């Protein structure tokens, strides 16, 4: 079976205690009499990785050997994109293209004009809760995928994501929202083939949601959906954040 978690992940920071407990409750399932997650594959995209990893770190729940944490497009060390997104919400120096993207992806807080939601403010690299999180997550994650192409798979988001990456000026490979160095877990060997457990793919941040499927021509570095579908052949429970 599959469980999808529907929570307010906009107006709360990713280290919000209530949010973490809600994620754990969903992963544990009904009828659980302890906090150990069993026979479950937990998929998380972007900030969802931070929520779940910190929940594990705070011992709100734990994974046993029968469960797996699959991480996609995680900003383990934050991203300075949060600062540019705030500019895009105000439609000031970022320009109209970025204002469109920020609203399209629901990043702007309608109750605080010119501001991103609190969740994205907590993605600033200097946010205190990031300290030690990547090192902890490296011990918990079984499989991970990171993007290194802001244009990514050709879609309605490609040009805007590439433009956003240029405006931010990451100075390194990135997925348009997260620099590659922030996504890579320490001590893990990433490869550019979809058969790798730790996959560095030619996709952007939006492509990590799998809404654009796989890339054309069958290039092994552009197959996010194939990577996900190949990870497991049998598991009793799947949770997605």
C-alpha positions as a LaTeX table, in Angstrom:
\begin{tabular}{lrrr}
\hline
Residue & $x$ (\AA) & $y$ (\AA) & $z$ (\AA) \\
\hline
Unk1 & 0.00 & 0.00 & 0.00 \\
Unk2 & 0.99 & 3.65 & $-0.34$ \\
Unk3 & 0.53 & 6.51 & 2.10 \\
Unk4 & 0.77 & 10.16 & 1.06 \\
Unk5 & 1.21 & 12.72 & 3.81 \\
Unk6 & $-0.74$ & 15.97 & 3.51 \\
Unk7 & 0.62 & 18.53 & 5.98 \\
Unk8 & 1.27 & 22.24 & 6.14 \\
Unk9 & 4.88 & 22.36 & 4.97 \\
Unk10 & 4.76 & 26.03 & 4.02 \\
Unk11 & 4.04 & 28.05 & 7.14 \\
Unk12 & 6.19 & 25.87 & 9.40 \\
Unk13 & 9.96 & 25.39 & 9.36 \\
Unk14 & 11.24 & 21.92 & 8.55 \\
Unk15 & 12.32 & 21.31 & 12.16 \\
Unk16 & 8.83 & 21.98 & 13.51 \\
Unk17 & 8.10 & 19.32 & 16.16 \\
Unk18 & 4.42 & 18.87 & 15.30 \\
Unk19 & 5.29 & 18.40 & 11.64 \\
Unk20 & 7.91 & 15.79 & 12.47 \\
Unk21 & 5.53 & 13.84 & 14.67 \\
Unk22 & 2.89 & 13.88 & 11.93 \\
Unk23 & 5.39 & 12.43 & 9.46 \\
Unk24 & 6.39 & 9.71 & 11.91 \\
Unk25 & 2.77 & 8.81 & 12.63 \\
Unk26 & 2.10 & 8.36 & 8.93 \\
Unk27 & 5.20 & 6.22 & 8.48 \\
Unk28 & 4.37 & 4.09 & 11.50 \\
Unk29 & 0.85 & 3.42 & 10.30 \\
Unk30 & $-2.34$ & 2.75 & 12.20 \\
Unk31 & $-2.18$ & 0.36 & 15.10 \\
Unk32 & 1.50 & 0.84 & 15.81 \\
Unk33 & 2.30 & 0.48 & 19.51 \\
Unk34 & 5.87 & 1.80 & 19.39 \\
Unk35 & 7.96 & 4.27 & 17.37 \\
Unk36 & 9.85 & 1.79 & 15.16 \\
Unk37 & 9.07 & 1.96 & 11.43 \\
Unk38 & 8.99 & $-1.54$ & 9.93 \\
Unk39 & 8.67 & $-2.90$ & 6.38 \\
Unk40 & 8.39 & 0.57 & 4.93 \\
Unk41 & 10.03 & 2.47 & 2.08 \\
Unk42 & 9.97 & 6.19 & 2.86 \\
Unk43 & 10.34 & 8.51 & $-0.16$ \\
Unk44 & 11.05 & 12.20 & 0.41 \\
Unk45 & 11.65 & 15.08 & $-2.00$ \\
Unk46 & 13.41 & 18.35 & $-1.22$ \\
Unk47 & 12.51 & 19.69 & 2.23 \\
Unk48 & 10.66 & 16.48 & 3.02 \\
Unk49 & 14.08 & 14.91 & 3.50 \\
Unk50 & 14.96 & 17.43 & 6.19 \\
Unk51 & 11.68 & 16.91 & 8.03 \\
Unk52 & 12.05 & 13.15 & 8.15 \\
Unk53 & 15.77 & 13.05 & 8.84 \\
Unk54 & 15.45 & 15.47 & 11.74 \\
Unk55 & 12.48 & 13.51 & 13.08 \\
Unk56 & 14.76 & 10.46 & 13.16 \\
Unk57 & 17.54 & 12.50 & 14.74 \\
Unk58 & 15.17 & 13.75 & 17.45 \\
Unk59 & 13.99 & 10.15 & 18.02 \\
Unk60 & 10.39 & 10.90 & 17.17 \\
Unk61 & 10.60 & 7.59 & 15.30 \\
Unk62 & 13.25 & 5.21 & 13.99 \\
Unk63 & 13.86 & 2.85 & 11.06 \\
Unk64 & 14.53 & $-0.83$ & 11.57 \\
Unk65 & 16.54 & $-3.00$ & 9.14 \\
Unk66 & 13.44 & $-3.85$ & 7.08 \\
Unk67 & 12.80 & $-0.19$ & 6.16 \\
Unk68 & 14.50 & 2.20 & 3.77 \\
Unk69 & 14.79 & 5.97 & 3.38 \\
Unk70 & 14.90 & 7.15 & $-0.27$ \\
Unk71 & 16.12 & 10.72 & $-0.60$ \\
Unk72 & 15.45 & 12.89 & $-3.67$ \\
Unk73 & 16.77 & 16.43 & $-4.27$ \\
Unk74 & 17.62 & 17.06 & $-0.64$ \\
Unk75 & 19.15 & 20.39 & 0.49 \\
Unk76 & 21.15 & 18.89 & 3.37 \\
Unk77 & 23.14 & 22.08 & 3.84 \\
Unk78 & 20.43 & 24.52 & 2.74 \\
Unk79 & 20.44 & 26.72 & $-0.34$ \\
Unk80 & 20.99 & 30.39 & $-1.01$ \\
Unk81 & 18.11 & 30.03 & $-3.48$ \\
Unk82 & 15.92 & 30.89 & $-0.49$ \\
Unk83 & 17.26 & 34.44 & $-0.60$ \\
Unk84 & 16.62 & 34.88 & $-4.33$ \\
Unk85 & 13.16 & 33.39 & $-3.98$ \\
Unk86 & 12.34 & 36.08 & $-1.46$ \\
Unk87 & 13.42 & 38.68 & $-4.00$ \\
Unk88 & 11.28 & 36.96 & $-6.64$ \\
Unk89 & 8.23 & 37.10 & $-4.38$ \\
Unk90 & 8.60 & 40.87 & $-4.20$ \\
Unk91 & 9.18 & 40.94 & $-7.99$ \\
Unk92 & 12.03 & 43.36 & $-7.44$ \\
Unk93 & 15.55 & 42.62 & $-8.63$ \\
Unk94 & 14.80 & 39.02 & $-9.59$ \\
Unk95 & 12.57 & 39.94 & $-12.52$ \\
Unk96 & 9.22 & 38.77 & $-13.83$ \\
Unk97 & 10.36 & 35.26 & $-14.86$ \\
Unk98 & 11.37 & 34.43 & $-11.31$ \\
Unk99 & 8.26 & 36.03 & $-9.88$ \\
Unk100 & 6.25 & 33.69 & $-12.13$ \\
Unk101 & 8.26 & 30.66 & $-11.01$ \\
Unk102 & 7.97 & 31.47 & $-7.32$ \\
Unk103 & 4.20 & 31.80 & $-7.56$ \\
Unk104 & 3.89 & 28.76 & $-9.82$ \\
Unk105 & 5.71 & 26.64 & $-7.25$ \\
Unk106 & 3.76 & 28.25 & $-4.35$ \\
Unk107 & 6.80 & 29.79 & $-2.65$ \\
Unk108 & 5.35 & 33.25 & $-1.89$ \\
Unk109 & 3.39 & 33.84 & 1.32 \\
Unk110 & 0.15 & 35.70 & 0.47 \\
Unk111 & $-0.17$ & 36.83 & 4.07 \\
Unk112 & 3.30 & 38.38 & 4.09 \\
Unk113 & 3.69 & 40.32 & 0.89 \\
Unk114 & 7.15 & 40.11 & $-0.59$ \\
Unk115 & 8.12 & 37.20 & 1.66 \\
Unk116 & 8.58 & 33.50 & 1.09 \\
Unk117 & 6.84 & 31.06 & 3.39 \\
Unk118 & 8.56 & 30.32 & 6.69 \\
Unk119 & 9.52 & 26.87 & 5.45 \\
Unk120 & 11.74 & 28.36 & 2.76 \\
Unk121 & 13.25 & 30.85 & 5.15 \\
Unk122 & 14.44 & 27.82 & 7.13 \\
Unk123 & 16.38 & 26.67 & 4.05 \\
Unk124 & 18.95 & 29.42 & 4.52 \\
Unk125 & 22.39 & 27.75 & 4.87 \\
Unk126 & 22.93 & 29.54 & 8.18 \\
Unk127 & 19.80 & 28.01 & 9.74 \\
Unk128 & 21.07 & 26.45 & 13.01 \\
Unk129 & 19.30 & 23.09 & 12.68 \\
Unk130 & 21.42 & 22.16 & 9.65 \\
Unk131 & 24.43 & 21.51 & 11.87 \\
Unk132 & 25.27 & 17.80 & 11.76 \\
Unk133 & 22.13 & 16.86 & 9.81 \\
Unk134 & 23.86 & 15.61 & 6.65 \\
Unk135 & 26.23 & 13.43 & 8.62 \\
Unk136 & 23.31 & 11.91 & 10.50 \\
Unk137 & 21.27 & 11.43 & 7.32 \\
Unk138 & 24.14 & 9.59 & 5.65 \\
Unk139 & 23.64 & 6.86 & 8.24 \\
Unk140 & 19.90 & 6.63 & 7.56 \\
Unk141 & 19.47 & 6.96 & 3.79 \\
Unk142 & 19.54 & 3.79 & 1.66 \\
Unk143 & 19.21 & 5.42 & $-1.77$ \\
Unk144 & 19.51 & 9.00 & $-2.98$ \\
Unk145 & 19.14 & 11.01 & $-6.17$ \\
Unk146 & 20.54 & 14.51 & $-6.76$ \\
Unk147 & 20.12 & 16.74 & $-9.80$ \\
Unk148 & 22.96 & 18.57 & $-11.50$ \\
Unk149 & 21.20 & 20.30 & $-14.42$ \\
Unk150 & 19.01 & 23.38 & $-13.86$ \\
Unk151 & 17.48 & 23.01 & $-17.34$ \\
Unk152 & 16.86 & 19.33 & $-16.67$ \\
Unk153 & 14.30 & 17.39 & $-18.65$ \\
Unk154 & 12.54 & 19.57 & $-21.21$ \\
Unk155 & 9.38 & 20.91 & $-19.60$ \\
Unk156 & 7.50 & 24.12 & $-18.89$ \\
Unk157 & 9.83 & 24.68 & $-15.93$ \\
Unk158 & 13.16 & 24.25 & $-17.76$ \\
Unk159 & 13.85 & 27.82 & $-18.91$ \\
Unk160 & 12.75 & 29.39 & $-15.63$ \\
Unk161 & 14.80 & 26.96 & $-13.55$ \\
Unk162 & 17.87 & 27.62 & $-15.67$ \\
Unk163 & 17.31 & 31.37 & $-15.39$ \\
Unk164 & 16.89 & 31.09 & $-11.63$ \\
Unk165 & 20.16 & 29.18 & $-11.36$ \\
Unk166 & 21.96 & 31.92 & $-13.29$ \\
Unk167 & 20.46 & 34.64 & $-11.10$ \\
Unk168 & 21.48 & 32.83 & $-7.93$ \\
Unk169 & 24.98 & 32.20 & $-9.18$ \\
Unk170 & 25.67 & 28.92 & $-7.40$ \\
Unk171 & 29.18 & 28.68 & $-8.81$ \\
Unk172 & 28.85 & 24.90 & $-9.11$ \\
Unk173 & 26.56 & 22.25 & $-10.57$ \\
Unk174 & 23.01 & 22.53 & $-9.28$ \\
Unk175 & 19.41 & 21.58 & $-9.97$ \\
Unk176 & 18.15 & 25.16 & $-10.12$ \\
Unk177 & 17.26 & 25.22 & $-6.43$ \\
Unk178 & 19.89 & 23.20 & $-4.63$ \\
Unk179 & 23.66 & 23.20 & $-5.27$ \\
Unk180 & 24.98 & 19.72 & $-5.89$ \\
Unk181 & 27.33 & 19.96 & $-2.91$ \\
Unk182 & 24.33 & 20.51 & $-0.63$ \\
Unk183 & 22.54 & 17.41 & $-1.92$ \\
Unk184 & 25.43 & 14.94 & $-1.82$ \\
Unk185 & 25.59 & 12.95 & 1.39 \\
Unk186 & 29.06 & 12.67 & 2.95 \\
Unk187 & 30.82 & 9.35 & 2.43 \\
Unk188 & 28.57 & 8.19 & $-0.43$ \\
Unk189 & 29.76 & 7.51 & $-4.00$ \\
Unk190 & 27.36 & 9.04 & $-6.54$ \\
Unk191 & 27.28 & 7.89 & $-10.17$ \\
Unk192 & 25.52 & 9.19 & $-13.28$ \\
Unk193 & 23.72 & 5.96 & $-14.18$ \\
Unk194 & 20.16 & 5.22 & $-13.08$ \\
Unk195 & 21.21 & 1.79 & $-11.79$ \\
Unk196 & 23.31 & 3.43 & $-9.06$ \\
Unk197 & 22.11 & 3.45 & $-5.46$ \\
Unk198 & 23.33 & 7.04 & $-5.19$ \\
Unk199 & 22.43 & 8.77 & $-8.44$ \\
Unk200 & 23.66 & 12.13 & $-9.75$ \\
Unk201 & 21.15 & 12.80 & $-12.51$ \\
Unk202 & 20.90 & 15.41 & $-15.25$ \\
Unk203 & 17.63 & 16.74 & $-13.88$ \\
Unk204 & 16.41 & 19.87 & $-12.15$ \\
Unk205 & 14.63 & 20.26 & $-8.83$ \\
Unk206 & 11.15 & 20.00 & $-10.32$ \\
Unk207 & 12.09 & 16.88 & $-12.29$ \\
Unk208 & 12.83 & 15.24 & $-8.95$ \\
Unk209 & 9.09 & 15.11 & $-8.31$ \\
Unk210 & 8.90 & 12.75 & $-11.33$ \\
Unk211 & 6.21 & 14.87 & $-12.96$ \\
Unk212 & 8.19 & 14.97 & $-16.22$ \\
Unk213 & 8.94 & 11.26 & $-16.38$ \\
Unk214 & 12.27 & 10.32 & $-17.97$ \\
Unk215 & 14.51 & 12.05 & $-20.49$ \\
Unk216 & 14.47 & 11.29 & $-24.19$ \\
Unk217 & 17.04 & 9.16 & $-26.02$ \\
Unk218 & 17.38 & 6.83 & $-23.05$ \\
Unk219 & 20.46 & 8.56 & $-21.67$ \\
Unk220 & 21.30 & 6.83 & $-18.36$ \\
Unk221 & 21.91 & 10.15 & $-16.61$ \\
Unk222 & 18.36 & 11.38 & $-17.34$ \\
Unk223 & 16.12 & 8.59 & $-16.04$ \\
Unk224 & 14.71 & 9.62 & $-12.63$ \\
Unk225 & 11.50 & 7.61 & $-12.92$ \\
Unk226 & 13.34 & 4.50 & $-14.05$ \\
Unk227 & 15.70 & 4.91 & $-11.10$ \\
Unk228 & 12.81 & 5.00 & $-8.63$ \\
Unk229 & 10.94 & 2.10 & $-10.21$ \\
Unk230 & 14.05 & $-0.08$ & $-10.16$ \\
Unk231 & 14.89 & 0.39 & $-6.47$ \\
Unk232 & 12.63 & $-2.28$ & $-5.01$ \\
Unk233 & 10.77 & $-5.32$ & $-6.21$ \\
Unk234 & 8.78 & $-5.92$ & $-3.03$ \\
Unk235 & 7.97 & $-3.94$ & 0.09 \\
Unk236 & 4.82 & $-3.95$ & 2.13 \\
Unk237 & 4.40 & $-0.24$ & 2.73 \\
Unk238 & 5.49 & 2.95 & 1.00 \\
Unk239 & 5.28 & 6.48 & 2.40 \\
Unk240 & 5.89 & 9.59 & 0.32 \\
Unk241 & 6.52 & 13.14 & 1.54 \\
\hline
\end{tabular}
